[in-house]
mmCIF file of C-alpha atoms in Angstrom:
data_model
loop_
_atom_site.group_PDB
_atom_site.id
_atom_site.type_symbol
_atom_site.label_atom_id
_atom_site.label_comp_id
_atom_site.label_asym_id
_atom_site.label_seq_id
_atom_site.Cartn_x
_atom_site.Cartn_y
_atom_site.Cartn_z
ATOM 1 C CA UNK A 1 0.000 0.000 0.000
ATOM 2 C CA UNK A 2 0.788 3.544 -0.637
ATOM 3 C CA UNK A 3 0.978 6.562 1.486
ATOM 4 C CA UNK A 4 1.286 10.050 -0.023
ATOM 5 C CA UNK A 5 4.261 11.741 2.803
ATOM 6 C CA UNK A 6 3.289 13.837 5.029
ATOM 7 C CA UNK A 7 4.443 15.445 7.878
ATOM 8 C CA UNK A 8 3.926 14.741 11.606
ATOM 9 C CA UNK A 9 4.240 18.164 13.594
ATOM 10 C CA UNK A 10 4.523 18.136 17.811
ATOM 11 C CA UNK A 11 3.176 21.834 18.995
ATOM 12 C CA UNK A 12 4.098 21.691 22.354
ATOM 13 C CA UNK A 13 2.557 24.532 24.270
ATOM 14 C CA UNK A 14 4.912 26.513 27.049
ATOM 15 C CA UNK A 15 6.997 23.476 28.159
ATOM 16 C CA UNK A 16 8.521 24.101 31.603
ATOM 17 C CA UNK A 17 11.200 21.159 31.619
ATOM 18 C CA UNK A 18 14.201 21.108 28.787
ATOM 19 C CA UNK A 19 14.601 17.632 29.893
ATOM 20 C CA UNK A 20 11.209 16.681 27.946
ATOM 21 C CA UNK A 21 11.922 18.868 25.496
ATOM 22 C CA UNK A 22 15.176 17.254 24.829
ATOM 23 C CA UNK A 23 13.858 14.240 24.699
ATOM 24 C CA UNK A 24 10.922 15.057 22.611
ATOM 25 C CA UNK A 25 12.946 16.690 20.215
ATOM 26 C CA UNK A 26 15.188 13.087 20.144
ATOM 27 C CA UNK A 27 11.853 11.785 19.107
ATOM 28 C CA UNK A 28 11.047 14.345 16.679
ATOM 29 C CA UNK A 29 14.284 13.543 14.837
ATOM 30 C CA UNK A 30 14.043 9.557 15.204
ATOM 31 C CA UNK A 31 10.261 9.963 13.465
ATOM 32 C CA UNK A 32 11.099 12.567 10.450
ATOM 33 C CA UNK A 33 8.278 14.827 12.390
ATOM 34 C CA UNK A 34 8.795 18.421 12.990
ATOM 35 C CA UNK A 35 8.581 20.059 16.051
ATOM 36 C CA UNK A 36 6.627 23.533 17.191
ATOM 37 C CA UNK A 37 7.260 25.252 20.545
ATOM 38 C CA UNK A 38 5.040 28.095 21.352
ATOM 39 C CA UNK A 39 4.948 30.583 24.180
ATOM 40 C CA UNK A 40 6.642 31.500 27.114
ATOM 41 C CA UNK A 41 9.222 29.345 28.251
ATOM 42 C CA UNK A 42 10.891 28.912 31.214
ATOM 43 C CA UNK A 43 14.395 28.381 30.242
ATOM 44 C CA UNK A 44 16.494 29.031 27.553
ATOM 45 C CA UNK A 45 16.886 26.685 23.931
ATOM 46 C CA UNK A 46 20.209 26.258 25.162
ATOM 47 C CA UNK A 47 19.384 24.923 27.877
ATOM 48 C CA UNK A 48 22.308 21.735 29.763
ATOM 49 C CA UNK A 49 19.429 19.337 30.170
ATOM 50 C CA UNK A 50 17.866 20.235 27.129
ATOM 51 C CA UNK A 51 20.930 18.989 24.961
ATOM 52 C CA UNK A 52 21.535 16.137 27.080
ATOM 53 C CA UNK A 53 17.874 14.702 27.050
ATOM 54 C CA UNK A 54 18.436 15.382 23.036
ATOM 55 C CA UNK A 55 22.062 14.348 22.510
ATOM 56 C CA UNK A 56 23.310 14.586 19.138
ATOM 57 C CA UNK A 57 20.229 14.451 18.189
ATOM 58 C CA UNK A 58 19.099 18.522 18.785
ATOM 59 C CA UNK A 59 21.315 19.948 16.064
ATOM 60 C CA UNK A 60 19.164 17.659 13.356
ATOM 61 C CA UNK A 61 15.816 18.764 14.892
ATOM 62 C CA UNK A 62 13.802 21.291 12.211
ATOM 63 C CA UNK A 63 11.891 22.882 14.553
ATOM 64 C CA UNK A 64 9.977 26.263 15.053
ATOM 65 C CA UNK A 65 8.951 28.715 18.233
ATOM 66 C CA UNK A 66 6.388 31.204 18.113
ATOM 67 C CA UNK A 67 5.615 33.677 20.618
ATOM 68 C CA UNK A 68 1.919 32.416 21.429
ATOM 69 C CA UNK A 69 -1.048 30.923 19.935
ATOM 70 C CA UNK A 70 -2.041 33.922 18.040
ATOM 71 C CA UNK A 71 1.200 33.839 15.831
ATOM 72 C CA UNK A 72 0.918 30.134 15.626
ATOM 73 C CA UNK A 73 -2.425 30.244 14.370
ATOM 74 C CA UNK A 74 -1.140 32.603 11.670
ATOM 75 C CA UNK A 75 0.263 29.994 10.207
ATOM 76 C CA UNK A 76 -1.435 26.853 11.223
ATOM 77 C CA UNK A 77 -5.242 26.675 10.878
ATOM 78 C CA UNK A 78 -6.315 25.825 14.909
ATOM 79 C CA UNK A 79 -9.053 23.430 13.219
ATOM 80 C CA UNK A 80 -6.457 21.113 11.641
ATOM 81 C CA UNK A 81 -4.960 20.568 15.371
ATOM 82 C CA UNK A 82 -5.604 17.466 18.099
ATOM 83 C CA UNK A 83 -5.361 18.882 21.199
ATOM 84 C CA UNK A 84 -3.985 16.310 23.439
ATOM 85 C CA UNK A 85 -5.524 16.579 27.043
ATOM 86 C CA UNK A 86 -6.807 14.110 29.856
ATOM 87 C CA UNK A 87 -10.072 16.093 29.756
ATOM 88 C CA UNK A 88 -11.208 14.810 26.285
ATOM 89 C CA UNK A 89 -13.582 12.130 25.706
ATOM 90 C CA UNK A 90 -11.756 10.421 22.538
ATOM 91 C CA UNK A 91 -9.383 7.918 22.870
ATOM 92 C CA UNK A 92 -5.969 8.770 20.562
ATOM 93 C CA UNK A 93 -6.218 5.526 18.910
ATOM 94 C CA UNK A 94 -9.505 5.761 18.112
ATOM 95 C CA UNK A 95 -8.835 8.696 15.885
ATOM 96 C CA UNK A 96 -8.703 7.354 12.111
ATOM 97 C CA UNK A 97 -4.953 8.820 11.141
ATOM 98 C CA UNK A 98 -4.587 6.579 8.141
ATOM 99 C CA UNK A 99 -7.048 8.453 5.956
ATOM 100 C CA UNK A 100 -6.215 11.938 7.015
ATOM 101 C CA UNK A 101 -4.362 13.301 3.515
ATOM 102 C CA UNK A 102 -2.470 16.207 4.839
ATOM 103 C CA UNK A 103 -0.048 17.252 7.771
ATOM 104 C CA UNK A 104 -0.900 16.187 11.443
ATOM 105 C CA UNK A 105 -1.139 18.435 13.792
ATOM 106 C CA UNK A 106 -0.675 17.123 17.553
ATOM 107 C CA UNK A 107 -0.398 19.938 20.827
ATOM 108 C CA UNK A 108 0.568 18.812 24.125
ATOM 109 C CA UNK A 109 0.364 21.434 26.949
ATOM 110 C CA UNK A 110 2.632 22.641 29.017
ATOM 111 C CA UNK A 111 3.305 19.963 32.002
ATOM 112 C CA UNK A 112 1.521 21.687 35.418
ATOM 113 C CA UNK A 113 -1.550 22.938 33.459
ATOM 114 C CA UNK A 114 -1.553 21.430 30.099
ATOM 115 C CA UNK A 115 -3.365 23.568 27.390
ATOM 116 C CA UNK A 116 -5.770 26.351 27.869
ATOM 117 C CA UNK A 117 -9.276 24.958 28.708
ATOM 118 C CA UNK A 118 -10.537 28.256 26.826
ATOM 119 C CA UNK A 119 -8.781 26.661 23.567
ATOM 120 C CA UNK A 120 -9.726 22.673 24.681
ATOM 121 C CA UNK A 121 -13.622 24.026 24.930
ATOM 122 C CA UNK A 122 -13.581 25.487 22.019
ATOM 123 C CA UNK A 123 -12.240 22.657 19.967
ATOM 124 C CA UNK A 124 -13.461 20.229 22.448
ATOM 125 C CA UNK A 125 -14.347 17.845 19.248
ATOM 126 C CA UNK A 126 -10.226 17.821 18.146
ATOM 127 C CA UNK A 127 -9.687 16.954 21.441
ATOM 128 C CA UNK A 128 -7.765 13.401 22.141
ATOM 129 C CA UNK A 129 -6.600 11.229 25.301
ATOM 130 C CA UNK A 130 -4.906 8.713 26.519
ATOM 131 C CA UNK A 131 -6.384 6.082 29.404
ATOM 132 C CA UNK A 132 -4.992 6.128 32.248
ATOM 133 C CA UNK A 133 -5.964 4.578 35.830
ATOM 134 C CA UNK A 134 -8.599 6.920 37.767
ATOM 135 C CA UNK A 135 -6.278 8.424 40.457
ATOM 136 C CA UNK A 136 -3.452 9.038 37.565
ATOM 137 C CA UNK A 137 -2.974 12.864 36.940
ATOM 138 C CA UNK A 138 -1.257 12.860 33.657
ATOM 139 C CA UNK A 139 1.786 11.422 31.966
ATOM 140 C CA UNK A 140 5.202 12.670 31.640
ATOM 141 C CA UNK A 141 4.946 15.111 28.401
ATOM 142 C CA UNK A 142 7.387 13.345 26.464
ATOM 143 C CA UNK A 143 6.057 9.743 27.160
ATOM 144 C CA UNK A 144 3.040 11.286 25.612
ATOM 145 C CA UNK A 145 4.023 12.771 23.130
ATOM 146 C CA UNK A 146 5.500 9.184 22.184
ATOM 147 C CA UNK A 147 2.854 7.775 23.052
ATOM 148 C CA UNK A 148 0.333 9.686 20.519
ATOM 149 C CA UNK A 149 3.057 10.027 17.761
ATOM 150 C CA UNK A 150 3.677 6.546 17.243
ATOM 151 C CA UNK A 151 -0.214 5.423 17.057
ATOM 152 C CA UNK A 152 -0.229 7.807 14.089
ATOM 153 C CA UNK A 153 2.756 6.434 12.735
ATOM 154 C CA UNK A 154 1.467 2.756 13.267
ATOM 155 C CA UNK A 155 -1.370 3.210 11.188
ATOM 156 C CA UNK A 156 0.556 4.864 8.614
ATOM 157 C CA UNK A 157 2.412 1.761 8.278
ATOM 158 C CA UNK A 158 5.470 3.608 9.470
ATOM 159 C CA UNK A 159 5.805 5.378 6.388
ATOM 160 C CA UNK A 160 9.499 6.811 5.324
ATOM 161 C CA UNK A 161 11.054 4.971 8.717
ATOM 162 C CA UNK A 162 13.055 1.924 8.880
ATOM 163 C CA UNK A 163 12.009 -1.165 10.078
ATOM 164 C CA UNK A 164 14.846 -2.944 10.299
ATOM 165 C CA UNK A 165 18.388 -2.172 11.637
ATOM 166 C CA UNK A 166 19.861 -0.194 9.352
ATOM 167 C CA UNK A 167 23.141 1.457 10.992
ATOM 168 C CA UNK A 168 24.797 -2.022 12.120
ATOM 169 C CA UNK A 169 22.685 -4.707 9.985
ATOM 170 C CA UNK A 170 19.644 -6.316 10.279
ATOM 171 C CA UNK A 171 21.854 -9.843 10.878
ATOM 172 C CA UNK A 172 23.958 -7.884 14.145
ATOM 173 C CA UNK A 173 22.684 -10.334 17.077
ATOM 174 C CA UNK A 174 23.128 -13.318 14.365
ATOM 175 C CA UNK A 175 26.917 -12.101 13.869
ATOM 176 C CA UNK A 176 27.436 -10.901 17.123
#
């Protein structure tokens, strides 16, 4: 089967921890996806953890910030988003990626107050969730952001990624 490309995009709204970032940003670059910060954040791009949580990793990232929603939205119709939050009533997986012929948009929120409720009520149908035990809070941001990405990969077959070992052979346990 084949899948017309395109791209994955993270929007992750006011992160407070470069370690999640870094890591998310490893993610972004292991996936081919593209990643969006917006808002205020609490440390600086250049951040210690931020590179280590990203390794090597960071300097392949394509990635863009914008100052808040408003410029985002400039650029990126708010209707085309999924609005990942544990408020929503739709499971992530039960979201139909496959057939979706153009860029996906995914926001997380930032990790002590996720995204604004104004913007989750508004779009409350884009909204999308992952289960989690009753007395569980939320997930670390990065985990999630995982989490969500690769469902959307899955059921685009994994389209433009490798799915077999590529950088030491696919026969490196047999010859090891």
């Amino acid at each position: 089967m084949c899948y017309d490309f395109f791209m994955n995009y993270i929007i992750l709204f006011e992160p407070e921890k470069p370690s999640n970032v870094g890591n998310i940003m490893r993610t972004c670059v292991a996936t081919n996806s593209k990643l969006i910060i917006v808002g205020n954040l609490s440390f600086d791009l250049n951040n210690k953890n931020l590179k280590r949580a990203g390794m090597d990793y960071v300097e392949q990232l394509d990635f863009t910030y914008y100052k808040s929603l408003d410029e985002l939205f400039k650029f990126i119709d708010e209707n085309k988003i999924y609005y990942v939050t544990r408020y929503s009533q739709n499971v992530y997986s039960e979201v139909n990626f496959k057939d979706i012929k153009e860029d996906t948009y995914l926001m997380f929120g930032k990790e002590s107050s996720g995204i604004p409720k104004k913007l989750l009520k508004i779009h409350f149908d884009r909204t999308i969730r992952i289960p989690m035990t009753v007395n569980a809070r939320s997930l670390n941001l990065s985990n999630s952001v995982a989490i969500v990405l690769f469902e959307v990969l899955r059921q685009k077959r994994f389209f433009g990624l490798s799915i077999k070992e590529e950088i030491k052979g696919e026969d490196y346990l047999n010859n090891f």
